[in-house]
């Protein structure tokens, strides 16, 4: 008997990269960083939010500032997903 199914939708079943990139770009641009797709691909894509912020903003951020930036990025991501839900990759939806 099957009791649970665990799966990872974010980037596996649904294409969330455009949403993540847009959220990162908005947050970093507000901080004066000219955030490009190249930065996204090299420094934040596929890693935890904390590491992404530190990779761009530097390692000397206070915990309070780091938390604020991470939360702001996540808010922008949620706003993106709510306004334009991600599409499933081909083959996942019939």
mmCIF file with all atom_site columns, C-alpha atoms in Angstrom, residues 15-23 37 40 80:
data_model
loop_
_atom_site.group_PDB
_atom_site.id
_atom_site.type_symbol
_atom_site.label_atom_id
_atom_site.label_alt_id
_atom_site.label_comp_id
_atom_site.label_asym_id
_atom_site.label_entity_id
_atom_site.label_seq_id
_atom_site.pdbx_PDB_ins_code
_atom_site.Cartn_x
_atom_site.Cartn_y
_atom_site.Cartn_z
_atom_site.occupancy
_atom_site.B_iso_or_equiv
_atom_site.pdbx_formal_charge
_atom_site.auth_seq_id
_atom_site.auth_comp_id
_atom_site.auth_asym_id
_atom_site.auth_atom_id
_atom_site.pdbx_PDB_model_num
ATOM 1  C CA . UNK A 1 15 ? 9.633  25.449 -15.425 1.00 0.00 ? 15 UNK A CA 1
ATOM 2  C CA . UNK A 1 16 ? 10.245 27.909 -12.615 1.00 0.00 ? 16 UNK A CA 1
ATOM 3  C CA . UNK A 1 17 ? 13.561 29.325 -13.835 1.00 0.00 ? 17 UNK A CA 1
ATOM 4  C CA . UNK A 1 18 ? 11.964 32.429 -15.410 1.00 0.00 ? 18 UNK A CA 1
ATOM 5  C CA . UNK A 1 19 ? 10.155 33.153 -12.135 1.00 0.00 ? 19 UNK A CA 1
ATOM 6  C CA . UNK A 1 20 ? 13.264 32.688 -10.008 1.00 0.00 ? 20 UNK A CA 1
ATOM 7  C CA . UNK A 1 21 ? 15.400 34.780 -12.340 1.00 0.00 ? 21 UNK A CA 1
ATOM 8  C CA . UNK A 1 22 ? 12.850 37.603 -12.364 1.00 0.00 ? 22 UNK A CA 1
ATOM 9  C CA . UNK A 1 23 ? 12.607 37.590 -8.555  1.00 0.00 ? 23 UNK A CA 1
ATOM 10 C CA . UNK A 1 37 ? 21.172 35.928 -16.616 1.00 0.00 ? 37 UNK A CA 1
ATOM 11 C CA . UNK A 1 40 ? 21.958 33.856 -12.302 1.00 0.00 ? 40 UNK A CA 1
ATOM 12 C CA . UNK A 1 80 ? 5.639  35.905 -9.858  1.00 0.00 ? 80 UNK A CA 1
#
